[in-house]
XYZ file of C-alpha atoms in Angstrom:
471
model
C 88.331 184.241 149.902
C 87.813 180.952 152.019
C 84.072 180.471 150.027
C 85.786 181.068 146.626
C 88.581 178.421 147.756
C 85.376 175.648 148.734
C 84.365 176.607 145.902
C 86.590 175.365 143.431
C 87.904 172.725 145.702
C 84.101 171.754 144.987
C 84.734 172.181 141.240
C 88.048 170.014 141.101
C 86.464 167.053 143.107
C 84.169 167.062 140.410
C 86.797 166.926 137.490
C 87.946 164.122 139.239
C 84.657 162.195 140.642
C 83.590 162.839 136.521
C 87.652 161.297 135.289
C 86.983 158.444 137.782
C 83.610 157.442 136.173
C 84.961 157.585 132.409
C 87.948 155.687 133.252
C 86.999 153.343 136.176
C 83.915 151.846 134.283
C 84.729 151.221 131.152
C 87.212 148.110 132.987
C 84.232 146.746 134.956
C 82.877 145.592 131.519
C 79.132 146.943 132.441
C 79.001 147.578 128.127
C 80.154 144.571 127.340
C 82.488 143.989 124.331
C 80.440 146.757 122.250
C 80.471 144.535 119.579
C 79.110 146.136 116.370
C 81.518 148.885 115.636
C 79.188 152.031 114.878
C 82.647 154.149 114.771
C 84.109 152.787 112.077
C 80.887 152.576 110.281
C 79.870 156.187 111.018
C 82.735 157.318 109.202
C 82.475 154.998 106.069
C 79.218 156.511 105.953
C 79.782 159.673 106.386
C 82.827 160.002 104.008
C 80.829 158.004 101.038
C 78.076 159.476 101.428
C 78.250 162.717 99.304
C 79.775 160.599 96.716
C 77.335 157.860 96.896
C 74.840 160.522 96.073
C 76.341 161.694 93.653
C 77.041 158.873 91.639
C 73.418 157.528 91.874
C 72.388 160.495 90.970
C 74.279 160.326 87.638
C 73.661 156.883 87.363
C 69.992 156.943 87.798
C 69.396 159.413 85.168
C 70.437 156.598 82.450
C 68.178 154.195 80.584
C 69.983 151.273 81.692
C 71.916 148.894 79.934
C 70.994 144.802 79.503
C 74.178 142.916 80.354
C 74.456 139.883 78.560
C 78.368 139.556 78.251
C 81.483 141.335 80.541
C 81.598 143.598 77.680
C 78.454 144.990 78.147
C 80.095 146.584 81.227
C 81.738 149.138 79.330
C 78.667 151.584 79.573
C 77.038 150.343 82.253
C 76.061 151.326 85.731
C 78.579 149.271 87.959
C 77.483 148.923 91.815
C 80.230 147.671 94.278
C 80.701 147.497 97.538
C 82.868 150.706 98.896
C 86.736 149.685 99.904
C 86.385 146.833 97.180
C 89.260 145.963 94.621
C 86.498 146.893 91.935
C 87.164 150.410 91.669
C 90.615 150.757 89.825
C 90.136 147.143 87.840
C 86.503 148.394 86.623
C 87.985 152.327 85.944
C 91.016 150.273 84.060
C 88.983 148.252 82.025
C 85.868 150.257 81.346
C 86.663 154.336 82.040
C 83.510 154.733 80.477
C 81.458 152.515 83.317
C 80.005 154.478 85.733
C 80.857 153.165 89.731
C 78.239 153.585 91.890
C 79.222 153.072 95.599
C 77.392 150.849 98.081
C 77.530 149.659 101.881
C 76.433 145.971 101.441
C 75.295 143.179 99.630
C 71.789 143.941 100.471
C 71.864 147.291 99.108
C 73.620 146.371 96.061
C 70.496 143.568 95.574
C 67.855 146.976 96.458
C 69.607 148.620 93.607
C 70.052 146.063 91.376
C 66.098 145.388 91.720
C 64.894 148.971 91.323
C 67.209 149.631 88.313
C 69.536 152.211 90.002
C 72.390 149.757 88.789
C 72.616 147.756 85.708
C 74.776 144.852 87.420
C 77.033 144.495 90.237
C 80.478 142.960 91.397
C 81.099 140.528 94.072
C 83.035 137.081 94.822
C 80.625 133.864 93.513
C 79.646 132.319 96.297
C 78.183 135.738 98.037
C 76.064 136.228 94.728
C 74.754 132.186 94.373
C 73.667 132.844 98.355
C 71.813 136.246 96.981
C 70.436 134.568 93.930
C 68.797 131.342 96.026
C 66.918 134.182 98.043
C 66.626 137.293 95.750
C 64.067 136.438 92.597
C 65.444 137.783 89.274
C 68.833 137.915 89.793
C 72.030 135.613 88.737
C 75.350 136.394 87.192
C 77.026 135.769 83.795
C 79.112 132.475 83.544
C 82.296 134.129 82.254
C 83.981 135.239 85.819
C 85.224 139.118 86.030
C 88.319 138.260 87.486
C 90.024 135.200 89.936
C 91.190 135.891 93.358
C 92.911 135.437 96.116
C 91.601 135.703 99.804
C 92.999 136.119 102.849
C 94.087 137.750 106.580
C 94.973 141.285 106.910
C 97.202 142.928 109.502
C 99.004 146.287 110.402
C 102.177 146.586 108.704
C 104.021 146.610 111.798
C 102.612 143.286 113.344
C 105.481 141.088 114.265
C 104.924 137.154 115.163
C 101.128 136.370 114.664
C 101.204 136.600 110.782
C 103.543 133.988 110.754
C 102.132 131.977 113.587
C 98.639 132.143 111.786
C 100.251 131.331 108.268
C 101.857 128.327 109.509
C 98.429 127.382 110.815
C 97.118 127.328 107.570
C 99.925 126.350 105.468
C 98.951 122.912 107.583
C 95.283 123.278 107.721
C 95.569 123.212 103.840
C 97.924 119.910 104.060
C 95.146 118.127 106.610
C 92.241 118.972 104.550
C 90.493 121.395 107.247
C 90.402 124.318 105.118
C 89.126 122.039 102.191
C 86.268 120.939 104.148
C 85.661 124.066 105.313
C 85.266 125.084 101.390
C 82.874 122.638 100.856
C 80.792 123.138 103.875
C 80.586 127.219 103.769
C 80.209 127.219 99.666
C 78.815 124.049 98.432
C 77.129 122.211 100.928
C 73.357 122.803 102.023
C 71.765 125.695 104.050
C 71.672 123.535 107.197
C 74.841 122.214 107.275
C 76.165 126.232 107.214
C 76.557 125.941 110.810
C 79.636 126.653 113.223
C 81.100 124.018 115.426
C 81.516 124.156 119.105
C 84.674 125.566 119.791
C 85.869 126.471 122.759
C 89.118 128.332 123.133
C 91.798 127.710 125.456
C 93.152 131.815 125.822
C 96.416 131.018 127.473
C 97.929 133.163 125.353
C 95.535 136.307 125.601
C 93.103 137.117 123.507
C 92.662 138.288 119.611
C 90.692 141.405 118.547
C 89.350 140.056 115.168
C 87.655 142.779 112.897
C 85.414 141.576 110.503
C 82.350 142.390 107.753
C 79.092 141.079 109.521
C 77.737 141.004 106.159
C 79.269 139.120 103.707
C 77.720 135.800 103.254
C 79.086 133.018 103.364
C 82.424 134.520 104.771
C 81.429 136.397 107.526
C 78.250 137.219 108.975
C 75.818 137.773 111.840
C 72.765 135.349 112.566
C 70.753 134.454 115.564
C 73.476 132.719 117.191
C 75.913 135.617 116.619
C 79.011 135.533 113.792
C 79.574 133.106 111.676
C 80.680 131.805 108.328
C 83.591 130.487 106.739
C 86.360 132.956 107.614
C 84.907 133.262 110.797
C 85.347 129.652 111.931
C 88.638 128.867 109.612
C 90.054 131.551 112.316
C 88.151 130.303 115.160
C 90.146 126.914 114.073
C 93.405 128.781 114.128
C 93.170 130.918 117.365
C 92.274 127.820 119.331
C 95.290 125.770 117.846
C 97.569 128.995 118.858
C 96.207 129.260 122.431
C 94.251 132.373 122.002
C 90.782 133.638 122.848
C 88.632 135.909 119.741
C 87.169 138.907 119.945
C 85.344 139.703 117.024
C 83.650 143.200 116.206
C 81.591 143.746 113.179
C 81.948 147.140 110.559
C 81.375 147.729 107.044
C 83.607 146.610 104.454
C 84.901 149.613 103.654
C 86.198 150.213 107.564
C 88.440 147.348 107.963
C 91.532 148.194 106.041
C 91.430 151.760 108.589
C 90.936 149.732 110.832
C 93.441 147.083 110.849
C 96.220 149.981 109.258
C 95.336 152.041 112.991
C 96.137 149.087 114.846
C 93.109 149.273 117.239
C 92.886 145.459 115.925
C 95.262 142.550 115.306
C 94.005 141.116 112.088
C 90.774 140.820 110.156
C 89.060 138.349 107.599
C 86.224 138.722 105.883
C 86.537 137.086 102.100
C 89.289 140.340 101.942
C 91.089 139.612 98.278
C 94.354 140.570 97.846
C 95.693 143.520 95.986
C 99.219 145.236 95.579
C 97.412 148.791 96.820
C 96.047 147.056 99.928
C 99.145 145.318 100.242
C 100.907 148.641 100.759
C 98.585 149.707 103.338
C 98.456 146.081 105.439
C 99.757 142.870 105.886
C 98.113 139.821 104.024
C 98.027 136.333 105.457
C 98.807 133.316 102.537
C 95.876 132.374 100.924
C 92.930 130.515 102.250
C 90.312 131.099 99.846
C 90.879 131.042 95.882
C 87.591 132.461 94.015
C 85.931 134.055 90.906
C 84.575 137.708 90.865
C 81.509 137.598 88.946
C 79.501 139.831 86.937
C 75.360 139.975 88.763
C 72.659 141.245 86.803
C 68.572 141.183 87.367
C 65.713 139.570 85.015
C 62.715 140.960 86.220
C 60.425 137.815 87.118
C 57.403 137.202 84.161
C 53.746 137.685 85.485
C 52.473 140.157 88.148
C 53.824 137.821 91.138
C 57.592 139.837 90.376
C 56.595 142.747 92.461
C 54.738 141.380 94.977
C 57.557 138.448 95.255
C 60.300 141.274 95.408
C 58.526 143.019 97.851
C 57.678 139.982 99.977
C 61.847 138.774 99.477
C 62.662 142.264 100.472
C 60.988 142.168 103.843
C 62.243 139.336 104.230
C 66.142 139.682 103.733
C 65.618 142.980 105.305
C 64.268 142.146 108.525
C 63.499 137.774 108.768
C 66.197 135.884 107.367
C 68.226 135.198 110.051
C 66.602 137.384 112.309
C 68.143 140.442 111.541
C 65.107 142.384 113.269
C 67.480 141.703 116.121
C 69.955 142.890 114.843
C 68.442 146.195 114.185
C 67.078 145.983 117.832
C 70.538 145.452 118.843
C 71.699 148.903 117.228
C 68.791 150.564 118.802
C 69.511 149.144 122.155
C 73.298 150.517 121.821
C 71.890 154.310 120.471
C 69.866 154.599 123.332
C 72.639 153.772 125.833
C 75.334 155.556 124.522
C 72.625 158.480 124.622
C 71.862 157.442 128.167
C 75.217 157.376 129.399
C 76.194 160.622 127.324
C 73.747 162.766 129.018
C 74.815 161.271 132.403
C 78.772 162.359 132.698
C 78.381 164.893 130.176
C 75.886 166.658 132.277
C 78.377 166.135 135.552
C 81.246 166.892 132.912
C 79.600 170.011 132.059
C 78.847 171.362 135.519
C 82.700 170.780 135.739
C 83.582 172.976 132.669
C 80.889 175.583 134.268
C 82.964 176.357 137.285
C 85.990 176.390 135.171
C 85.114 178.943 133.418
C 83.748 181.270 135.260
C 86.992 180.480 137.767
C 88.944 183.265 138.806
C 92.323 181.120 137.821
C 93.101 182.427 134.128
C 94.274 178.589 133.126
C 91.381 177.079 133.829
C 89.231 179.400 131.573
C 91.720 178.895 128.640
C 91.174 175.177 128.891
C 87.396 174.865 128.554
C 87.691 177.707 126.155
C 90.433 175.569 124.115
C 88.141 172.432 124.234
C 84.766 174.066 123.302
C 86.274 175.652 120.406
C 87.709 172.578 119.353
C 84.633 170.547 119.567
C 82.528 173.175 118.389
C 84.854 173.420 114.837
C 84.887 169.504 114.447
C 81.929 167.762 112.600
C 80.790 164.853 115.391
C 82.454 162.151 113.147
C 85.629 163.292 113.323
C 85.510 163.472 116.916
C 84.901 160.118 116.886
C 87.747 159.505 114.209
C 90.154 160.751 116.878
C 89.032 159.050 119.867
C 88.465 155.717 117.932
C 91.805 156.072 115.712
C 93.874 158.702 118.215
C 93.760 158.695 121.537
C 92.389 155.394 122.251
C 94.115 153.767 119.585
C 95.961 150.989 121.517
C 93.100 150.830 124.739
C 91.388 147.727 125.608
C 87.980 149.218 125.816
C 85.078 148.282 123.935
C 83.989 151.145 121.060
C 80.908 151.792 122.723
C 82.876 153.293 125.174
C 84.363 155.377 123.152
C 81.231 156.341 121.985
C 80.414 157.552 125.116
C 83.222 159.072 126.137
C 83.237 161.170 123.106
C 79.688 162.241 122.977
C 79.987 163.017 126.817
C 82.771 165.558 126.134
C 80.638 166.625 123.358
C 77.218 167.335 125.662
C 79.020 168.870 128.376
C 80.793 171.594 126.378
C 76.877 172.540 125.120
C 75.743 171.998 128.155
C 78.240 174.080 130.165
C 77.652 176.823 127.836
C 73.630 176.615 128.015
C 74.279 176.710 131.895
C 76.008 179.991 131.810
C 73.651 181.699 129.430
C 70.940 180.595 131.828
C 73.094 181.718 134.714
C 74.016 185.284 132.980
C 70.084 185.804 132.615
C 69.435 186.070 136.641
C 69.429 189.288 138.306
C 72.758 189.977 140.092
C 71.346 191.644 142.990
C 69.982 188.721 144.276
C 73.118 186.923 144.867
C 74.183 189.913 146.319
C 71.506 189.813 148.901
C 72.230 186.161 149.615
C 75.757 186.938 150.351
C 74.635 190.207 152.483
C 72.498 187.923 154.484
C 75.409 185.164 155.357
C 74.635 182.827 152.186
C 77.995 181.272 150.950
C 78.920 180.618 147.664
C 77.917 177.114 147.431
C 74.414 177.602 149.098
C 74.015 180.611 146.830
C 74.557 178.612 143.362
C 72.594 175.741 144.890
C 69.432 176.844 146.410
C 69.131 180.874 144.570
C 71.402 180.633 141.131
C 70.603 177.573 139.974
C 66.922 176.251 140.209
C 66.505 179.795 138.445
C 68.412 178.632 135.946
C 67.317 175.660 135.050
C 64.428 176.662 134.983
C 65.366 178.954 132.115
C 67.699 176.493 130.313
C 65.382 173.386 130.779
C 64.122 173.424 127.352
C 67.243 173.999 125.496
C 68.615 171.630 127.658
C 65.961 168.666 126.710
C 66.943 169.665 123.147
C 70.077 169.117 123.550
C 69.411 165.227 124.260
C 67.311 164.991 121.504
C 69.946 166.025 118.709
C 72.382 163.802 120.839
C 69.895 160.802 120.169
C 69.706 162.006 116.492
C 73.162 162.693 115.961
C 72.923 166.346 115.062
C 74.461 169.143 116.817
């Protein structure tokens, strides 16, 4: 009786040693400000994906159609950017168009090039920037539609929407959101680039989500974000007293985003719409544009391919040295893995002794979480801890991440354990306890090195569909 007690004394110091580490560290800041938002992404991905498929699929069985006037858009192949206002004005318009659903502008410019999509839809200024680096394409002078731009926040924000639209009701009256205009939109390459600003944070700090990929609005270069909405609220948040944290996601993520609360506003050349307006708050205006219509001419002479090719590379992985960016994500894969495997294998020793404990509530625990985890796709794990349970937590989503995936690897792992356990011979733990072995020195020097031995390939797999992201 007194072994069985050590032991699962043993097994709740570790449920606590393993709650310390997943709680304590994430406030020492070791990850940073995880800046880069894979969550949010992940699931924009994830849920458009099928479609996506299935709309280039339909779409690339056509012959194509040469767009030479908005009306030409009635049959076409239409690409937009997923969580865009295009959707319902292009199915109102044209029910005949076919949508075909994309992450980003570069995409959009791949498709647009290889004749997946006949043209595509996006705000002027983004399309000029595409056109000076993108040969062949340009857009039709008559404008789609005219917009409005602006800040979003949760419907239940109270005091910084109007603090940040009296900001700009008199950044419009100075003339800073004028020259802003001019500087982001009109002016030359290298005057594109943020001022100095540093920020006062007396009043806290602002979590600021926006698209790092939506030139000239909002963006990521060498330097780290920039562009027009994100130093109009740079401008702001140091006039109000406030720091900004900014975090980077897809288009499509920031209206879940903002609508979960996990952020206080977000801006990212976001026009305004009576749906979205349902779902968030918008800011008043600070940007007034024209949606335009951006087709491809496919460059004369045999330098077209070789110049797309060469402009691909390029936009993919020079301009603006996104290699680093990709580098970056990398970097962040392989410590979330890193981290993962750490608790979750210290998690999952945890989950071991709790279910093989003689205490009926313990059992029905681990057996509650490994079904659950074992009947939810890994996205919608994330989903929950992003948009759930950590909802209104200061921690960076990397952390998350982690904290999800370690759950995740420790229910496999404390499952793969016991198999490799349930393999041994009983009689020699029999023997070790015959010859004055307690429990502890019988799982650690008999049970267990035969174990692992057993489980160590399956266990090595396990990390490798962690770093892939299949289960």
């Amino acid at each position: 009786m007194r072994r069985e007690t050590k032991i699962y004394r043993i097994a709740a110091y570790m449920v606590v040693a393993a709650a310390l580490i997943l709680i304590v560290f994430p406030l020492t800041g070791l990850l940073g400000d995880g800046s880069g938002s894979a969550i949010a992404a992940a699931a924009t991905e994830e849920e458009s994906g099928a479609e996506d498929a299935k709309e280039g699929a339909a779409g690339s069985s056509g012959t194509g159609v040469r767009i030479t006037s908005i009306e030409d858009m009635a049959h076409a192949r239409v690409g937009m950017i997923e969580g865009t206002i295009f959707h319902s004005m292009v199915a109102e318009r044209f029910p005949e168009a076919t949508q075909i659903f994309l992450n980003t502008s570069s995409e959009m410019a791949s498709a647009l090039q290889s004749g997946q999509i006949d043209c595509f839809l996006q705000n002027e200024v983004s399309v000029k920037e595409m056109a000076d680096s993108v040969p062949g394409v340009s857009y039709l002078d008559e404008p789609f539609s005219v917009e409005s731009y602006g800040a979003i926040f949760p419907k239940d924000s109270a005091g910084l929407p109007e603090e940040i639209n009296e900001q700009i009701e008199q950044l419009w009256d100075d003339g800073t959101i004028e020259a802003l205009r001019v500087k982001w939109m009109d002016g030359p390459d290298e005057e594109k680039v943020m001022d100095d600003i540093v920020f006062d944070g007396t009043k806290g700090t602002l979590r600021m989500a926006t698209d790092d990929s939506k030139l000239p609005f909002s963006y990521r270069d060498k330097d780290g974000y920039t562009g027009y909405d994100i130093e109009l609220m740079s401008v702001i948040a140091k006039r109000l007293g406030y720091k900004l944290e900014i975090t980077g996601m897809n288009f499509g993520s920031l209206i879940p985003a903002i609508s979960s609360g996990k952020y206080d506003f977000a801006s990212a050349g976001i026009a305004y719409t009576d749906e979205r307006a349902e779902a968030v708050l918008f800011s008043d205006p600070i940007y007034y544009g024209d949606t335009v219509c951006a087709i491809y001419e496919k460059p004369s002479g045999g330098e077209g391919i070789r110049q797309a090719f060469v402009s691909g590379i390029e936009n993919t992985f020079i301009t603006e040295n996104r290699w680093r960016l990709i580098l970056d994500g990398l970097l962040v894969t392989l410590r979330i893995t890193l981290l993962s495997v750490i608790f979750g294998t210290a998690l999952g020793f945890c989950f071991y002794f709790m279910r093989i404990s003689r205490f009926r509530v313990f059992r029905v625990i681990v057996s509650v979480i490994a079904r659950i985890m074992d009947g939810l796709p890994e996205v919608v794990v994330l989903l929950v801890a992003a948009y759930i349970i950590f909802r209104s937590a200061s921690i960076s989503d990397v952390w998350v991440a982690t904290i999800a995936f370690t759950v995740l690897f420790a229910v496999g792992f404390a499952h793969t354990l016991k198999v490799g356990v349930d393999s041994l011979d009983g009689g020699q733990t029999e023997a070790a306890h015959a010859l004055g072995f307690e429990n502890r020195e019988v799982f650690t020097l008999i049970v267990f090195p035969q174990a692992a031995r057993n489980v160590l390939s399956v266990y090595l797999g396990q990390i490798t569909r962690l770093l892939k992201g299949r289960r």
